[in-house]
Short mmCIF file of C-alpha atoms and ligand atoms in Angstrom, two decimals:
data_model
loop_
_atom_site.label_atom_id
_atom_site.label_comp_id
_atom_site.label_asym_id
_atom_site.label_seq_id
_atom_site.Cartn_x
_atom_site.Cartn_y
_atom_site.Cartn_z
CA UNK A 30 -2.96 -2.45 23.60
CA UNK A 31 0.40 -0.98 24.42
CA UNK A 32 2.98 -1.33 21.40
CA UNK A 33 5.27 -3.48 23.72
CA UNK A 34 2.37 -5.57 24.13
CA UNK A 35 1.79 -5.87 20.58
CA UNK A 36 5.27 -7.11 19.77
CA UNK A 37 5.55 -9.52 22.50
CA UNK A 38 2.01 -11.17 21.13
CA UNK A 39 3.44 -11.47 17.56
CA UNK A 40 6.84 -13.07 18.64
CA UNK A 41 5.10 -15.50 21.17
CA UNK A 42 2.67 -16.26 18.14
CA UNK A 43 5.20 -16.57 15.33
CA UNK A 44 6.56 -19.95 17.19
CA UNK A 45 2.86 -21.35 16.75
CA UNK A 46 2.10 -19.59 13.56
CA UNK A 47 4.64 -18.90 10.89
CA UNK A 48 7.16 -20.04 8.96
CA UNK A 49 9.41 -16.80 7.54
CA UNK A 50 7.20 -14.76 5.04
CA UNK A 51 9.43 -12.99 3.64
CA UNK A 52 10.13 -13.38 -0.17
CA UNK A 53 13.77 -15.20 -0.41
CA UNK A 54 16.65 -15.11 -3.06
CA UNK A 55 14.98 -18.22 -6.06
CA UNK A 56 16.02 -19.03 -9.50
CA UNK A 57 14.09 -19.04 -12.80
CA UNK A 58 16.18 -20.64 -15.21
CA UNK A 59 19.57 -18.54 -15.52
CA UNK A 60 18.19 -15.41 -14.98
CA UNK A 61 17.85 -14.51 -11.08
CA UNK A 62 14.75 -12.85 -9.62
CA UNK A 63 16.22 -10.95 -7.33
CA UNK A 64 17.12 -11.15 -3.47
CA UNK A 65 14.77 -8.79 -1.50
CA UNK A 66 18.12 -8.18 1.03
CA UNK A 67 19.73 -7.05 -2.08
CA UNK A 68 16.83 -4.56 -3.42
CA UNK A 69 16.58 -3.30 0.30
CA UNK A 70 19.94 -2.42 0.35
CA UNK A 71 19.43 -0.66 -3.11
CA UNK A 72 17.42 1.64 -2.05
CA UNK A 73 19.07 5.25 -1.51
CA UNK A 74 18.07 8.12 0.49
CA UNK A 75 20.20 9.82 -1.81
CA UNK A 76 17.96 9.22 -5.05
CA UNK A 77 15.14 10.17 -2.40
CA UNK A 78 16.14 13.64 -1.90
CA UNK A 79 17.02 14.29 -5.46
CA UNK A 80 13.44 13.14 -5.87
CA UNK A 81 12.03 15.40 -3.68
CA UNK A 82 14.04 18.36 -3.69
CA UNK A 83 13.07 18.49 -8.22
CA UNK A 84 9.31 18.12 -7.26
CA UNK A 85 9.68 20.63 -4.84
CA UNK A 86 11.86 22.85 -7.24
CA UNK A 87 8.51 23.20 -9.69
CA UNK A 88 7.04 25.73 -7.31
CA UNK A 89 3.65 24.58 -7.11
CA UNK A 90 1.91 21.52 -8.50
CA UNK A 91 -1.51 22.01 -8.03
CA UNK A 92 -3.69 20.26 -9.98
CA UNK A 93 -5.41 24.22 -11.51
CA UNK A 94 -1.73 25.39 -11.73
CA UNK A 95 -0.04 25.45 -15.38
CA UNK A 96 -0.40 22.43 -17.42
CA UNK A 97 2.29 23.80 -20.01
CA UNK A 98 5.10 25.71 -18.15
CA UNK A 99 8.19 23.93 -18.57
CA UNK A 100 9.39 24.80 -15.18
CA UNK A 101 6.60 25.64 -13.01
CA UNK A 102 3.10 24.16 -11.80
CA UNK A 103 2.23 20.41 -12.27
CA UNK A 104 2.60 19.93 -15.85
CA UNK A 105 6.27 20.32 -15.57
CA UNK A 106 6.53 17.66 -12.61
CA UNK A 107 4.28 14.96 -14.92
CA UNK A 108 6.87 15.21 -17.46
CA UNK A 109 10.15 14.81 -15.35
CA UNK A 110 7.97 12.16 -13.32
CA UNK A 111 7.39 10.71 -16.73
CA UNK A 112 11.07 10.83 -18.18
CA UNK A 113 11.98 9.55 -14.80
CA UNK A 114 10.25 6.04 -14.99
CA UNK A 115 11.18 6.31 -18.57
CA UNK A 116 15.02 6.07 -17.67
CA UNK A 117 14.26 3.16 -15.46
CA UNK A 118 12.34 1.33 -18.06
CA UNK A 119 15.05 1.52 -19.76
CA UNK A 120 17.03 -1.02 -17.74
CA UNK A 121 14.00 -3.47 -17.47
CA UNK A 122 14.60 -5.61 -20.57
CA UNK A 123 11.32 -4.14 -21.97
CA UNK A 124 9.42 -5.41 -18.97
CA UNK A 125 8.58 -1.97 -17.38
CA UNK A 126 6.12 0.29 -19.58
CA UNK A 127 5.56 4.14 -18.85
CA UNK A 128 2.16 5.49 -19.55
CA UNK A 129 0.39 9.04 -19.16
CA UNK A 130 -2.87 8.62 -18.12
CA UNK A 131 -4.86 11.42 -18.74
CA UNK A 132 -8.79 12.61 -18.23
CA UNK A 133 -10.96 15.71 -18.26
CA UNK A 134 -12.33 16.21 -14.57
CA UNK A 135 -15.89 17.72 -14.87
CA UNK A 136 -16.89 21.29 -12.95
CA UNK A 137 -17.06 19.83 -9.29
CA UNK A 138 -16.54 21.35 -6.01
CA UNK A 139 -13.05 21.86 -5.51
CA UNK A 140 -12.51 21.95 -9.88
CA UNK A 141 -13.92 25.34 -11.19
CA UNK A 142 -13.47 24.46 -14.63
CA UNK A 143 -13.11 21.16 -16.56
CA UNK A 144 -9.09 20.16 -15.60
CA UNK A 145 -7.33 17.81 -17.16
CA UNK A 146 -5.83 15.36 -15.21
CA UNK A 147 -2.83 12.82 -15.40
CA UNK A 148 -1.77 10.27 -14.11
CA UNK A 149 2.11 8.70 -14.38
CA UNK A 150 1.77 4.80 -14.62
CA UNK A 151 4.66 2.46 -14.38
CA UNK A 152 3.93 -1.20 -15.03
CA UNK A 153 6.46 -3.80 -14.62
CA UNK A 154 5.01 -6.96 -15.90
CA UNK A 155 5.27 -10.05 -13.76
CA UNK A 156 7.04 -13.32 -15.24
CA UNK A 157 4.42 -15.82 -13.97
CA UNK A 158 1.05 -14.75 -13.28
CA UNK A 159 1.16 -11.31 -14.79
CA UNK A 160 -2.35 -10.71 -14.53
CA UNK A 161 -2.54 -10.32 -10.77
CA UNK A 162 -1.48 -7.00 -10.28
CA UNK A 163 0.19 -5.19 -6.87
CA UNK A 164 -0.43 -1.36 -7.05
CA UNK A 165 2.05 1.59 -4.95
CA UNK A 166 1.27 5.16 -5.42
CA UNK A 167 2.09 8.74 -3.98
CA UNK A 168 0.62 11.81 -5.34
CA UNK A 169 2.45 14.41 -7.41
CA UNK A 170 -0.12 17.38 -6.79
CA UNK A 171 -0.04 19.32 -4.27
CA UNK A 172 -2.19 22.32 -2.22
CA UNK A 173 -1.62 25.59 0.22
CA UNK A 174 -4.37 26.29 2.87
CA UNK A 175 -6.78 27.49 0.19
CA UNK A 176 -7.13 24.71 -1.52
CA UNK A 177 -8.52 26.60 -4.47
CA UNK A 178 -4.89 28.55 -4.68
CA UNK A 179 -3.00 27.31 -7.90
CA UNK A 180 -0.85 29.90 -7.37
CA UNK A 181 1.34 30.33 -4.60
CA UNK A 182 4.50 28.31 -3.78
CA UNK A 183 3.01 24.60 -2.76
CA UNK A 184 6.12 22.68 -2.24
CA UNK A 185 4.22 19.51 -1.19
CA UNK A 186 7.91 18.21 -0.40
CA UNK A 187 6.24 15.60 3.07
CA UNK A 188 2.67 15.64 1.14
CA UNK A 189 3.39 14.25 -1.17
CA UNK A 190 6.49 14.68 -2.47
CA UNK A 191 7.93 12.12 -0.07
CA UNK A 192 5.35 9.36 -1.14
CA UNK A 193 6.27 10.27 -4.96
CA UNK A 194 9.34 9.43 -4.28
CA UNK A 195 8.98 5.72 -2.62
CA UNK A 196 7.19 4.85 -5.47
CA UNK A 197 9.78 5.99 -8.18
CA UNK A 198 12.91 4.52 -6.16
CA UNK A 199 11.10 1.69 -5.60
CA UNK A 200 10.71 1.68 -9.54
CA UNK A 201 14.32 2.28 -10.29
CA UNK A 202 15.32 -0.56 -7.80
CA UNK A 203 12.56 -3.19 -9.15
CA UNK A 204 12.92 -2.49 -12.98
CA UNK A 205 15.95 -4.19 -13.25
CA UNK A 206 13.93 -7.33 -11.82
CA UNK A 207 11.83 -10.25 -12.31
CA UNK A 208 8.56 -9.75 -9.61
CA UNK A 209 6.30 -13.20 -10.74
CA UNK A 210 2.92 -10.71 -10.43
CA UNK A 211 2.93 -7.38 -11.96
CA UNK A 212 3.92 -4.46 -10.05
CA UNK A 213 2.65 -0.96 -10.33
CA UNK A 214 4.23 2.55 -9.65
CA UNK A 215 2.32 5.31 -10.07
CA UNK A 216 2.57 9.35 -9.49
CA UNK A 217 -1.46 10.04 -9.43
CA UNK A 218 -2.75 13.68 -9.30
CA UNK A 219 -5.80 15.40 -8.39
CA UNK A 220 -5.82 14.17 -4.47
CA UNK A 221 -5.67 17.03 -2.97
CA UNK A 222 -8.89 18.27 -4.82
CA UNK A 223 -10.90 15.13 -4.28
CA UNK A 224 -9.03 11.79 -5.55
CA UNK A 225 -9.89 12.55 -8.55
CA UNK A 226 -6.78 10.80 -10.48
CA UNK A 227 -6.84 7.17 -8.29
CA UNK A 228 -10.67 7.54 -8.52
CA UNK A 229 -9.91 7.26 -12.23
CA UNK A 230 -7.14 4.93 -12.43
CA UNK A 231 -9.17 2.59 -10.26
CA UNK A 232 -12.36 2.53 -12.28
CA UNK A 233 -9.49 1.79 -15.60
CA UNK A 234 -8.79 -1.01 -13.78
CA UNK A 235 -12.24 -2.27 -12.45
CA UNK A 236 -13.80 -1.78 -15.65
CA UNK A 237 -10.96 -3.82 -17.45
CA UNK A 238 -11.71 -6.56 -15.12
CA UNK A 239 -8.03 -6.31 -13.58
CA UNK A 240 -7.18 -8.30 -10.80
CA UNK A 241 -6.03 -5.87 -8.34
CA UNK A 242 -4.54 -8.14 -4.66
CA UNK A 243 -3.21 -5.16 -3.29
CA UNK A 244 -2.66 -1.52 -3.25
CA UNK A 245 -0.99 0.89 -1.23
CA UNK A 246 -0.68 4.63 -0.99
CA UNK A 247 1.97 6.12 0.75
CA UNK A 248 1.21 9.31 1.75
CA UNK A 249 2.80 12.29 4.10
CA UNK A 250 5.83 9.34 4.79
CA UNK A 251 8.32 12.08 5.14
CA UNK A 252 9.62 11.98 8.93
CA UNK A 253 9.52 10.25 11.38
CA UNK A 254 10.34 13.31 13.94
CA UNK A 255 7.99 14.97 15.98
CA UNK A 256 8.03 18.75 16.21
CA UNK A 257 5.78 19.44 19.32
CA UNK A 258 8.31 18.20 21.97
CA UNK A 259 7.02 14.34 22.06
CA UNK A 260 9.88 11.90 21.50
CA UNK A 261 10.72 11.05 18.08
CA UNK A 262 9.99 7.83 16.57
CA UNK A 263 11.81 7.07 13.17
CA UNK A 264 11.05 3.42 13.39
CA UNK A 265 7.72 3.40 13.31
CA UNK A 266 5.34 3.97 10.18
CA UNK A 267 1.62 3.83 10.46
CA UNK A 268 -0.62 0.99 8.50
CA UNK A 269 -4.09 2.07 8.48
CA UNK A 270 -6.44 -0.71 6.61
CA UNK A 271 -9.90 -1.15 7.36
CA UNK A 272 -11.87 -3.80 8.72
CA UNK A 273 -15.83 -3.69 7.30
CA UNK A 274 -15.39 -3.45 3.36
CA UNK A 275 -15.94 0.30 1.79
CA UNK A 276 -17.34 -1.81 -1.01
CA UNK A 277 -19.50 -4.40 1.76
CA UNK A 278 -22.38 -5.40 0.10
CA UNK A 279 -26.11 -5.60 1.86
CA UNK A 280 -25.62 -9.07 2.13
CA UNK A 281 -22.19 -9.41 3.04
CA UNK A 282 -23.55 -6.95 6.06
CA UNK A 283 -26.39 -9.45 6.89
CA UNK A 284 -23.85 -12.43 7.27
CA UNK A 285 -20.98 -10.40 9.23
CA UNK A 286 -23.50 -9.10 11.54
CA UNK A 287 -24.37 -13.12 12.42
CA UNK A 288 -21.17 -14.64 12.41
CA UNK A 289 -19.01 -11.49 13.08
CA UNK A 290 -15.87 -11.00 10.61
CA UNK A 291 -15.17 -6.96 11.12
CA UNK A 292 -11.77 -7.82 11.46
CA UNK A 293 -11.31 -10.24 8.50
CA UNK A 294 -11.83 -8.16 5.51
CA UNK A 295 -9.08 -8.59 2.75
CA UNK A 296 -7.64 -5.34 4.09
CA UNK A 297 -7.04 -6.32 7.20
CA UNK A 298 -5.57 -9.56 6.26
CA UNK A 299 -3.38 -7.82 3.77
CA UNK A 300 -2.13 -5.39 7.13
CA UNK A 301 -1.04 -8.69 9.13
CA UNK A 302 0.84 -9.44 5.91
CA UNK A 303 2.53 -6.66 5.65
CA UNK A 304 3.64 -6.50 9.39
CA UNK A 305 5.01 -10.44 9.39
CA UNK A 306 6.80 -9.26 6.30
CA UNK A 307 7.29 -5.79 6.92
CA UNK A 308 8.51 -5.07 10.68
CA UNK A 309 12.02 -5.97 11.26
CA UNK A 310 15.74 -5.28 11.36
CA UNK A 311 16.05 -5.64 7.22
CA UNK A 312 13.32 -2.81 6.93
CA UNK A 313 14.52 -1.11 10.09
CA UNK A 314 11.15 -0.51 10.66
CA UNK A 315 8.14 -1.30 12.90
CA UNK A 316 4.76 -1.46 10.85
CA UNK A 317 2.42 0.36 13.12
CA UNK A 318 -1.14 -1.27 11.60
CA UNK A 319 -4.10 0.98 12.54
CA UNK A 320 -7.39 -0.47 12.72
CA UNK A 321 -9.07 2.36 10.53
CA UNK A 322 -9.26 3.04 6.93
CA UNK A 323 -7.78 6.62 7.75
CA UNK A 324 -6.76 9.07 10.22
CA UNK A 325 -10.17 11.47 11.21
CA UNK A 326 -10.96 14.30 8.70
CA UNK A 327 -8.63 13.00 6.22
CA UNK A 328 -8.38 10.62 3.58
CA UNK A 329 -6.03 9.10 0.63
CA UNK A 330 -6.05 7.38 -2.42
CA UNK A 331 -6.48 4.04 -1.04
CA UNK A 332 -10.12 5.01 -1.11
CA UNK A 333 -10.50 5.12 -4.13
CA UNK A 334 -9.23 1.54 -4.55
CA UNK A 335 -11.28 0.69 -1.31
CA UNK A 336 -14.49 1.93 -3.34
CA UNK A 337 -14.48 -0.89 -6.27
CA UNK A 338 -13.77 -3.79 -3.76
CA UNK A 339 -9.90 -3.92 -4.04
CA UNK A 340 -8.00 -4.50 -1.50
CA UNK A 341 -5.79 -1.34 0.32
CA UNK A 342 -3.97 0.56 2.90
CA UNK A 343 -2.83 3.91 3.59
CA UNK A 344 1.15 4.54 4.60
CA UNK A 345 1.81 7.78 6.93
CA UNK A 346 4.23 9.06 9.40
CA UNK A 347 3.97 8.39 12.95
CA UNK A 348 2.84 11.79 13.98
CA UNK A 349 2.17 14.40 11.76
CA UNK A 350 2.92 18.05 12.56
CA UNK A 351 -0.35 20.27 10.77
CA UNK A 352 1.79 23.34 10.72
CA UNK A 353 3.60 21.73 7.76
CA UNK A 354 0.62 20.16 5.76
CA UNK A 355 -1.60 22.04 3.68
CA UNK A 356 -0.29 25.49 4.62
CA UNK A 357 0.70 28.62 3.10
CA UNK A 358 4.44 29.21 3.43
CA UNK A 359 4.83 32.05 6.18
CA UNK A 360 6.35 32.61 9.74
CA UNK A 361 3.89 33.63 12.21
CA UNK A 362 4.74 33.90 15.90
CA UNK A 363 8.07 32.43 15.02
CA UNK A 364 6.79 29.48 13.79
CA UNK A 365 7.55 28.52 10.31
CA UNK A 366 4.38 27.03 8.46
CA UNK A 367 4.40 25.44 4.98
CA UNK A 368 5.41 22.00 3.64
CA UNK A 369 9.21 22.63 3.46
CA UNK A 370 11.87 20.35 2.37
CA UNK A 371 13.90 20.93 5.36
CA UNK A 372 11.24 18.76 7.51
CA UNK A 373 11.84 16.00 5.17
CA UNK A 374 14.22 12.84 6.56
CA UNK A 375 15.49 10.90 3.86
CA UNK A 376 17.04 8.09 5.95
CA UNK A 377 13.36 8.25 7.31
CA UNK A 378 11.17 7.79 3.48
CA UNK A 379 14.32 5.22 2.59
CA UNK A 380 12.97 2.93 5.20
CA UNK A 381 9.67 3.66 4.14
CA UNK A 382 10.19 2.43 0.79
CA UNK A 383 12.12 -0.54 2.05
CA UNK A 384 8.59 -1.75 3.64
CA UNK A 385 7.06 -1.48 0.81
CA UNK A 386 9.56 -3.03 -1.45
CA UNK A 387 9.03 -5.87 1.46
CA UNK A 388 5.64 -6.06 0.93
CA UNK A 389 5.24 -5.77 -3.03
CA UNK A 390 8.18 -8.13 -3.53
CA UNK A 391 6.75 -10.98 -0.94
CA UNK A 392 3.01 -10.26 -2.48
CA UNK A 393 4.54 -10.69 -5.98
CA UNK A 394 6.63 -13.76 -5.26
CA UNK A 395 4.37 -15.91 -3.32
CA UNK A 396 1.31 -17.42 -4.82
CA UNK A 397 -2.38 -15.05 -4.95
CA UNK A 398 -4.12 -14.56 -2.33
CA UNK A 399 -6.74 -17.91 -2.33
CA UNK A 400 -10.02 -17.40 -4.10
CA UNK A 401 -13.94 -18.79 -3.31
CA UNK A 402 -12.90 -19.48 0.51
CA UNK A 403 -16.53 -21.01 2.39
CA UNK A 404 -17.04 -22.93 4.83
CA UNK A 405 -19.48 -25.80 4.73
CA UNK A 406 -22.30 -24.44 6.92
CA UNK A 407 -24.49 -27.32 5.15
CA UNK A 408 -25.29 -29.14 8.51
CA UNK A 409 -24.67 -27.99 11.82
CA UNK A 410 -21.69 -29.88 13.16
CA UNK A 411 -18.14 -28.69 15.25
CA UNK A 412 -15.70 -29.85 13.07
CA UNK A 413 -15.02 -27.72 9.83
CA UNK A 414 -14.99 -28.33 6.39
CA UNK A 415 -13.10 -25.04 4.34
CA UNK A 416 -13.22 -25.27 0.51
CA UNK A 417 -11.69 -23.21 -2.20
CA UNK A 418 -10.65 -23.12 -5.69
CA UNK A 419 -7.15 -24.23 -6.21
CA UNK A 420 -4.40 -22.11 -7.56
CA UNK A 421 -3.12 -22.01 -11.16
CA UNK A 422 0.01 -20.85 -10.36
CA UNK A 423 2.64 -23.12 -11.90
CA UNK A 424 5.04 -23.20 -8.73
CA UNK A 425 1.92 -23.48 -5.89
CA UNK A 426 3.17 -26.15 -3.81
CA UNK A 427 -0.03 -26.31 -1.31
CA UNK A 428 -2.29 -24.63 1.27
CA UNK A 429 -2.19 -23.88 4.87
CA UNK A 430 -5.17 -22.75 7.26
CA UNK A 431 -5.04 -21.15 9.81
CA UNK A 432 -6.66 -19.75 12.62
CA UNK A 433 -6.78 -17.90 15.63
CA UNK A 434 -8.98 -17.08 19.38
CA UNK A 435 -12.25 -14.78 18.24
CA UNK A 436 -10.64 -12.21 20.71
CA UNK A 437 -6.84 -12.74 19.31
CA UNK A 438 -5.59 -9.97 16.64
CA UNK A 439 -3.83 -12.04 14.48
CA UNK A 440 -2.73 -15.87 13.57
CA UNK A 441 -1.79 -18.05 16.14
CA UNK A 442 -1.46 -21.54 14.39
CA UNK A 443 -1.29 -22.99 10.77
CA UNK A 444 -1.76 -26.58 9.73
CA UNK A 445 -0.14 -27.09 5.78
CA UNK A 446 -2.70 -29.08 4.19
CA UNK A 447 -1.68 -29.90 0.95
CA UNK A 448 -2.55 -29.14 -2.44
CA UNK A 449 -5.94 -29.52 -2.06
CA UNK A 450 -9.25 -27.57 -2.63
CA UNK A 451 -11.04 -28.81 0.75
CA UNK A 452 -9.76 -30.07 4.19
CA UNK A 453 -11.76 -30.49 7.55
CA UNK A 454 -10.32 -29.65 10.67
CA UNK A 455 -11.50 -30.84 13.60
CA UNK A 456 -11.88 -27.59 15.34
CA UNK A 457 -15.15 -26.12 15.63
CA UNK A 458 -16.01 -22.74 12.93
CA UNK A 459 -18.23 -21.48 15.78
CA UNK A 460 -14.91 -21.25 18.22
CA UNK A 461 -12.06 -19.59 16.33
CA UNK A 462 -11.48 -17.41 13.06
CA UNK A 463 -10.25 -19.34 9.88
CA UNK A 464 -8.28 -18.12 7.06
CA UNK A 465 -6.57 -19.80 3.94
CA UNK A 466 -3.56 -18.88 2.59
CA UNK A 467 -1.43 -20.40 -0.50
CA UNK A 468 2.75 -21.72 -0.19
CA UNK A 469 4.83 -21.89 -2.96
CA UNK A 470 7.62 -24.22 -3.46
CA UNK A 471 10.22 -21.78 -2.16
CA UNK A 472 7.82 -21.24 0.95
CA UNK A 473 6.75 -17.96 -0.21
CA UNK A 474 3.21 -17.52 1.46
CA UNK A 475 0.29 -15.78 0.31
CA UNK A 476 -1.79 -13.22 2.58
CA UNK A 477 -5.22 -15.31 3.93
CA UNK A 478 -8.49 -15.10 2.94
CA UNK A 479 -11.18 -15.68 5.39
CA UNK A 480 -14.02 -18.11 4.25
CA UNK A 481 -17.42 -16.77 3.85
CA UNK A 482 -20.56 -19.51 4.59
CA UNK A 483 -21.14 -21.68 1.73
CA UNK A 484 -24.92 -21.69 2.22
ZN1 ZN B 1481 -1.53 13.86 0.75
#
């Protein structure tokens, strides 16, 4: 479908479907929680580029490059990442903890000896439910085009310099706030080499039991330019979340391939979140959602999420130029290769990070996603009857379904149901594609969750 197309769909279907998503200006008490117009405007290309520009001054940060080296190779960029979100903690009233998160990566193909790897975790606590937890990351290491080489000048400064720095602005502009969920910032390492530092984080998570809604990795988010002559399109980022479930189960497979739902999975509902919140003229941006967990012969760190069943989405410029990713540093022909700063827009990674400060901050204010979503498939009948367990949230005002034409790509109409655990619409579940999604009493709404069959 042509991007015009796209657009016109949504606006027709916002009448039908949606009340405003995005997260509002509320009070708790006497302290505010923040305006999201007012943390959009905070964010400053300026910090961006002084981001950048110091993890591209360390030379290389390979993940085999020097651990101890106070001014080149990746250990020095872990601790001025780490000082960094240090500084910001600072001005978060205690509610914003730094962490190094380090392990020993076995021999494995692309790690010749056992490496330690690190992690730099920011984790500002939420003041309602903070055990639901909304994750952003970029990652600090970076590579030539032998991967192996921990030696020559890597400057990383689009991958993924530029994704570093969205998530430690966005850290400096949210410490100083009050986010009801917990929101995560985080400088992972070891990508390049195999995902080797999400991979780890995630399993930390999964095996604490941690309640993960959302993750995203923004990754190569450094221009929105094109190099090769096709127009330029610095409004647009790219969204790519999948549809089946990494983490799909056998039997999850069996019922999907009965009743359908490849386009319901909690990453693609989390994608039409992020564009009702995400695209407009606050964010200056256009959320291009791609119906793929990746671009073809590449991946990111949302996979690693992906892998243990949370769900996650991959940021990325509209159109990368492969001269300038994962290449030496040289001029050949007269054409300059090499990840250079001077292909980095900082206007361009600002609005980056203002969609995802759109999307963390709405995620974090509005109630969780909905949990147990079925649908009574006890009897066979053509009304439907959706059930699901009922929030604990202490400012959940109610539910709303809604639903949509098999063939339609996202929501066209919502009915607000109340706060209640089980409605029945008279609509029949063979006919149209349900979700559930939870309001709270400033309106803030949840991203849906599709029912699976109860029997
Ligand atoms: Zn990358």
């Amino acid at each position: 479908m042509a991007k015009s197309t796209r657009r016109a769909f949504l606006t027709v279907s916002a009448a039908a479907a949606a009340a405003p998503l995005i997260a509002g200006e509320a009070m708790a008490g006497t302290v505010p929680r923040g305006d999201l117009t007012a943390i959009l405007r905070e964010i400053d290309p300026k910090r961006i580029e002084a981001i950048v520009r110091k993890l591209v001054s360390f030379g290389t940060r390979h993940t085999l490059s020097s651990q101890d080296d106070p001014v080149r190779g990746i250990g020095a960029a872990r601790d001025w990442i780490f000082a960094e979100l240090q500084r910001y903690a600072a001005t978060s009233g205690g509610r914003m903890s730094v962490e190094l998160q380090s392990f020993v990566q076995p021999v494995s193909p692309r790690v010749p000896v056992p490496t330690t790897i690190t992690n730099v975790i920011a984790t500002l606590t939420g003041s309602m439910t903070p055990e639901r937890i909304y994750v952003v990351t970029g990652h600090y290491d970076s590579r030539v085009t032998d991967v192996m080489d921990a030696v020559k000048d890597a400057p990383g400064a689009d991958d993924d310099a530029s994704g570093v720095a969205v998530a430690l602005e966005l850290a400096r502009v949210l410490a100083t706030r009050r986010p009801e969920a917990t929101i995560v910032f985080a400088a992972v390492a070891g990508e390049e080499q195999g995902l080797y530092g999400s991979d780890h984080m995630a399993q930390v998570y999964k095996d604490r039991g941690a309640d993960i809604q959302a993750m995203f990795s923004c990754d190569i988010v450094g221009t929105g330019r094109a190099h090769d002559g096709t127009p330029a399109d610095p409004r647009s980022v790219r969204l790519f979340v999948e549809g089946v479930p990494t983490s799909e189960t056998a039997a999850q497979a069996s019922v999907r391939k009965s009743v359908g739902g490849e386009n319901d999975g909690p990453s693609r509902q989390l994608g039409r979140f992020v564009d009702d919140v995400a695209s407009n003229a606050r964010t200056g941006m256009d959320v291009r959602v791609i119906w793929r967990r990746d671009r073809y012969l590449r991946g990111s760190d949302h996979i690693s999420f992906l892998l243990r069943g949370y769900p996650a989405a991959r940021f990325t410029e509209p159109r990368e130029n492969f001269a300038h990713e994962h290449q030496d540093v040289r001029v050949e022909d007269g054409v300059q290769y090499g990840d250079l700063i001077e292909f980095c827009d900082f206007a361009y990674i600002a609005r980056v990070a203002r969609v995802n400060a759109a999307a963390l901050w709405s995620l974090a204010q509005a109630p969780g996603t909905p949990r147990g979503v079925v649908i009574d498939t006890t009897q066979l009948t053509n009304a439907t009857t959706l059930r699901w367990q009922l929030g604990t949230e202490p400012d959940l005002a109610g539910y709303e379904v809604v639903w949509r034409e098999t063939t339609a790509p996202g929501w066209q109409h919502s009915r607000a149901v109340g706060k209640v655990s089980e409605v029945t619409i008279d609509l029949s579940k063979d006919n149209v594609f349900f979700g559930v999604r939870a309001v709270d009493a400033d309106g803030h709404r949840s991203p849906a969750a599709a029912p699976g069959p109860s029997s």
